[in-house]
Amino acid sequence: MKCADCGEEILQKDPQKCPYCGSANLLSVKDIVPTVTAEIEKLKKAGKYEEAALKYEEIEMWDKAKEIRKLNMGKVSAISMECPHCGAAQPLASKNNEVTCKNCGKTYVIPKKVLELL
Ligand SMILES: [Zn+2]
Ligand SMILES: [Zn+2]
């Protein structure tokens, strides 16, 4: 449940009124689903996957939230490589097959297979 007036989440099962502001204008999850899914579509278009996932959680669509987080992983997290000299991981920013470790300053070669994923 959510209060339509103050927007607070109400954790009680069957509240008569909002414990925060006293409003009787309460929204159940079902009431807000169409509004929220429309917002989610917009967030997805804008590439804001984490925000979209949070919205899905708001309307208790846990599977959808999970799905979208997977999308998010693929998009945002760059591939990172571990330095063979010191073990420090750093994200690969370019398709150069040689990388200089920011931690120890040594260079190492990125396997072709990894570069193909970029
Ligand atoms: Zn309220
Ligand atoms: Zn290193």
mmCIF file of N, CA, C and O in Angstrom, residues 53-96:
data_model
loop_
_atom_site.group_PDB
_atom_site.id
_atom_site.type_symbol
_atom_site.label_atom_id
_atom_site.label_comp_id
_atom_site.label_asym_id
_atom_site.label_seq_id
_atom_site.Cartn_x
_atom_site.Cartn_y
_atom_site.Cartn_z
ATOM 1 N N ALA A 53 14.350 -1.141 -12.344
ATOM 2 C CA ALA A 53 14.271 -2.329 -11.491
ATOM 3 C C ALA A 53 13.656 -1.976 -10.136
ATOM 4 O O ALA A 53 12.824 -2.718 -9.597
ATOM 5 N N LEU A 54 14.026 -0.833 -9.620
ATOM 6 C CA LEU A 54 13.472 -0.404 -8.332
ATOM 7 C C LEU A 54 11.967 -0.178 -8.440
ATOM 8 O O LEU A 54 11.213 -0.490 -7.525
ATOM 9 N N LYS A 55 11.549 0.338 -9.582
ATOM 10 C CA LYS A 55 10.116 0.565 -9.806
ATOM 11 C C LYS A 55 9.372 -0.767 -9.828
ATOM 12 O O LYS A 55 8.273 -0.885 -9.295
ATOM 13 N N TYR A 56 9.984 -1.741 -10.489
ATOM 14 C CA TYR A 56 9.359 -3.062 -10.529
ATOM 15 C C TYR A 56 9.205 -3.612 -9.122
ATOM 16 O O TYR A 56 8.213 -4.238 -8.790
ATOM 17 N N GLU A 57 10.189 -3.360 -8.286
ATOM 18 C CA GLU A 57 10.106 -3.843 -6.908
ATOM 19 C C GLU A 57 8.976 -3.147 -6.163
ATOM 20 O O GLU A 57 8.301 -3.735 -5.326
ATOM 21 N N GLU A 58 8.783 -1.896 -6.500
ATOM 22 C CA GLU A 58 7.726 -1.120 -5.870
ATOM 23 C C GLU A 58 6.361 -1.765 -6.113
ATOM 24 O O GLU A 58 5.494 -1.760 -5.254
ATOM 25 N N ILE A 59 6.171 -2.313 -7.299
ATOM 26 C CA ILE A 59 4.886 -2.954 -7.598
ATOM 27 C C ILE A 59 4.981 -4.469 -7.442
ATOM 28 O O ILE A 59 4.170 -5.222 -7.967
ATOM 29 N N GLU A 60 6.020 -4.893 -6.741
ATOM 30 C CA GLU A 60 6.193 -6.292 -6.357
ATOM 31 C C GLU A 60 6.316 -7.257 -7.530
ATOM 32 O O GLU A 60 5.895 -8.402 -7.469
ATOM 33 N N MET A 61 6.905 -6.789 -8.614
ATOM 34 C CA MET A 61 7.183 -7.669 -9.740
ATOM 35 C C MET A 61 8.670 -8.032 -9.679
ATOM 36 O O MET A 61 9.501 -7.491 -10.394
ATOM 37 N N TRP A 62 8.939 -8.962 -8.773
ATOM 38 C CA TRP A 62 10.337 -9.296 -8.469
ATOM 39 C C TRP A 62 11.063 -9.909 -9.656
ATOM 40 O O TRP A 62 12.245 -9.639 -9.880
ATOM 41 N N ASP A 63 10.369 -10.756 -10.404
ATOM 42 C CA ASP A 63 11.025 -11.397 -11.553
ATOM 43 C C ASP A 63 11.462 -10.376 -12.585
ATOM 44 O O ASP A 63 12.544 -10.447 -13.142
ATOM 45 N N LYS A 64 10.567 -9.434 -12.821
ATOM 46 C CA LYS A 64 10.875 -8.386 -13.799
ATOM 47 C C LYS A 64 12.065 -7.556 -13.338
ATOM 48 O O LYS A 64 12.922 -7.175 -14.126
ATOM 49 N N ALA A 65 12.083 -7.304 -12.043
ATOM 50 C CA ALA A 65 13.194 -6.526 -11.488
ATOM 51 C C ALA A 65 14.512 -7.252 -11.725
ATOM 52 O O ALA A 65 15.514 -6.662 -12.105
ATOM 53 N N LYS A 66 14.465 -8.565 -11.513
ATOM 54 C CA LYS A 66 15.663 -9.380 -11.711
ATOM 55 C C LYS A 66 16.102 -9.331 -13.170
ATOM 56 O O LYS A 66 17.270 -9.140 -13.489
ATOM 57 N N GLU A 67 15.119 -9.501 -14.052
ATOM 58 C CA GLU A 67 15.389 -9.508 -15.489
ATOM 59 C C GLU A 67 16.102 -8.234 -15.921
ATOM 60 O O GLU A 67 17.070 -8.251 -16.659
ATOM 61 N N ILE A 68 15.558 -7.146 -15.447
ATOM 62 C CA ILE A 68 16.079 -5.860 -15.887
ATOM 63 C C ILE A 68 17.466 -5.609 -15.308
ATOM 64 O O ILE A 68 18.307 -4.974 -15.930
ATOM 65 N N ARG A 69 17.706 -6.152 -14.131
ATOM 66 C CA ARG A 69 19.046 -6.004 -13.557
ATOM 67 C C ARG A 69 20.072 -6.766 -14.389
ATOM 68 O O ARG A 69 21.209 -6.355 -14.510
ATOM 69 N N LYS A 70 19.642 -7.886 -14.955
ATOM 70 C CA LYS A 70 20.545 -8.648 -15.819
ATOM 71 C C LYS A 70 20.908 -7.814 -17.027
ATOM 72 O O LYS A 70 22.058 -7.755 -17.440
ATOM 73 N N LEU A 71 19.905 -7.167 -17.624
ATOM 74 C CA LEU A 71 20.139 -6.269 -18.752
ATOM 75 C C LEU A 71 21.164 -5.223 -18.357
ATOM 76 O O LEU A 71 22.088 -4.915 -19.083
ATOM 77 N N ASN A 72 20.942 -4.685 -17.190
ATOM 78 C CA ASN A 72 21.789 -3.635 -16.659
ATOM 79 C C ASN A 72 23.242 -4.082 -16.596
ATOM 80 O O ASN A 72 24.145 -3.375 -17.011
ATOM 81 N N MET A 73 23.453 -5.294 -16.098
ATOM 82 C CA MET A 73 24.802 -5.824 -15.998
ATOM 83 C C MET A 73 25.481 -5.814 -17.351
ATOM 84 O O MET A 73 26.604 -5.372 -17.483
ATOM 85 N N GLY A 74 24.769 -6.320 -18.358
ATOM 86 C CA GLY A 74 25.344 -6.414 -19.687
ATOM 87 C C GLY A 74 25.717 -5.059 -20.242
ATOM 88 O O GLY A 74 26.718 -4.918 -20.923
ATOM 89 N N LYS A 75 24.912 -4.056 -19.919
ATOM 90 C CA LYS A 75 25.135 -2.742 -20.504
ATOM 91 C C LYS A 75 26.247 -1.981 -19.811
ATOM 92 O O LYS A 75 27.109 -1.435 -20.451
ATOM 93 N N VAL A 76 26.154 -1.949 -18.525
ATOM 94 C CA VAL A 76 26.996 -1.007 -17.805
ATOM 95 C C VAL A 76 28.381 -1.540 -17.479
ATOM 96 O O VAL A 76 29.368 -0.884 -17.757
ATOM 97 N N SER A 77 28.413 -2.718 -16.903
ATOM 98 C CA SER A 77 29.712 -3.164 -16.439
ATOM 99 C C SER A 77 30.610 -3.503 -17.609
ATOM 100 O O SER A 77 30.310 -4.366 -18.416
ATOM 101 N N ALA A 78 31.701 -2.803 -17.709
ATOM 102 C CA ALA A 78 32.665 -3.091 -18.753
ATOM 103 C C ALA A 78 33.395 -4.364 -18.367
ATOM 104 O O ALA A 78 33.351 -4.803 -17.228
ATOM 105 N N ILE A 79 34.031 -4.945 -19.320
ATOM 106 C CA ILE A 79 34.813 -6.135 -19.015
ATOM 107 C C ILE A 79 36.086 -5.694 -18.313
ATOM 108 O O ILE A 79 36.731 -4.744 -18.722
ATOM 109 N N SER A 80 36.411 -6.369 -17.251
ATOM 110 C CA SER A 80 37.646 -5.989 -16.581
ATOM 111 C C SER A 80 38.635 -7.141 -16.620
ATOM 112 O O SER A 80 38.277 -8.305 -16.687
ATOM 113 N N MET A 81 39.873 -6.766 -16.622
ATOM 114 C CA MET A 81 40.959 -7.735 -16.690
ATOM 115 C C MET A 81 41.802 -7.627 -15.431
ATOM 116 O O MET A 81 41.955 -6.558 -14.865
ATOM 117 N N GLU A 82 42.338 -8.767 -15.038
ATOM 118 C CA GLU A 82 43.235 -8.738 -13.900
ATOM 119 C C GLU A 82 44.668 -8.684 -14.392
ATOM 120 O O GLU A 82 45.065 -9.441 -15.273
ATOM 121 N N CYS A 83 45.408 -7.809 -13.794
ATOM 122 C CA CYS A 83 46.817 -7.677 -14.146
ATOM 123 C C CYS A 83 47.562 -8.951 -13.732
ATOM 124 O O CYS A 83 47.471 -9.384 -12.592
ATOM 125 N N PRO A 84 48.288 -9.566 -14.672
ATOM 126 C CA PRO A 84 49.017 -10.794 -14.320
ATOM 127 C C PRO A 84 50.204 -10.521 -13.400
ATOM 128 O O PRO A 84 50.751 -11.441 -12.801
ATOM 129 N N HIS A 85 50.588 -9.265 -13.298
ATOM 130 C CA HIS A 85 51.740 -8.940 -12.459
ATOM 131 C C HIS A 85 51.341 -8.704 -11.003
ATOM 132 O O HIS A 85 51.981 -9.184 -10.088
ATOM 133 N N CYS A 86 50.262 -7.937 -10.815
ATOM 134 C CA CYS A 86 49.923 -7.582 -9.438
ATOM 135 C C CYS A 86 48.510 -8.008 -9.050
ATOM 136 O O CYS A 86 48.131 -7.932 -7.890
ATOM 137 N N GLY A 87 47.708 -8.428 -10.034
ATOM 138 C CA GLY A 87 46.361 -8.910 -9.719
ATOM 139 C C GLY A 87 45.300 -7.827 -9.619
ATOM 140 O O GLY A 87 44.143 -8.123 -9.357
ATOM 141 N N ALA A 88 45.661 -6.581 -9.826
ATOM 142 C CA ALA A 88 44.678 -5.508 -9.769
ATOM 143 C C ALA A 88 43.785 -5.556 -11.001
ATOM 144 O O ALA A 88 44.267 -5.688 -12.124
ATOM 145 N N ALA A 89 42.476 -5.479 -10.784
ATOM 146 C CA ALA A 89 41.557 -5.515 -11.916
ATOM 147 C C ALA A 89 41.292 -4.101 -12.402
ATOM 148 O O ALA A 89 41.181 -3.171 -11.610
ATOM 149 N N GLN A 90 41.229 -3.963 -13.713
ATOM 150 C CA GLN A 90 40.801 -2.663 -14.241
ATOM 151 C C GLN A 90 39.934 -2.872 -15.466
ATOM 152 O O GLN A 90 40.109 -3.830 -16.213
ATOM 153 N N PRO A 91 38.958 -2.004 -15.649
ATOM 154 C CA PRO A 91 38.062 -2.172 -16.786
ATOM 155 C C PRO A 91 38.763 -1.881 -18.108
ATOM 156 O O PRO A 91 39.630 -1.011 -18.165
ATOM 157 N N LEU A 92 38.404 -2.635 -19.124
ATOM 158 C CA LEU A 92 38.992 -2.395 -20.432
ATOM 159 C C LEU A 92 38.211 -1.300 -21.127
ATOM 160 O O LEU A 92 37.013 -1.412 -21.332
ATOM 161 N N ALA A 93 38.885 -0.256 -21.459
ATOM 162 C CA ALA A 93 38.186 0.888 -22.034
ATOM 163 C C ALA A 93 38.299 0.931 -23.544
ATOM 164 O O ALA A 93 37.481 1.526 -24.218
ATOM 165 N N SER A 94 39.309 0.294 -24.096
ATOM 166 C CA SER A 94 39.490 0.375 -25.539
ATOM 167 C C SER A 94 39.814 -0.997 -26.097
ATOM 168 O O SER A 94 39.970 -1.971 -25.367
ATOM 169 N N LYS A 95 39.916 -1.039 -27.418
ATOM 170 C CA LYS A 95 40.200 -2.309 -28.057
ATOM 171 C C LYS A 95 41.696 -2.547 -28.225
ATOM 172 O O LYS A 95 42.121 -3.416 -28.966
ATOM 173 N N ASN A 96 42.488 -1.753 -27.541
ATOM 174 C CA ASN A 96 43.927 -1.994 -27.563
ATOM 175 C C ASN A 96 44.215 -3.340 -26.929
ATOM 176 O O ASN A 96 43.641 -3.672 -25.904
#
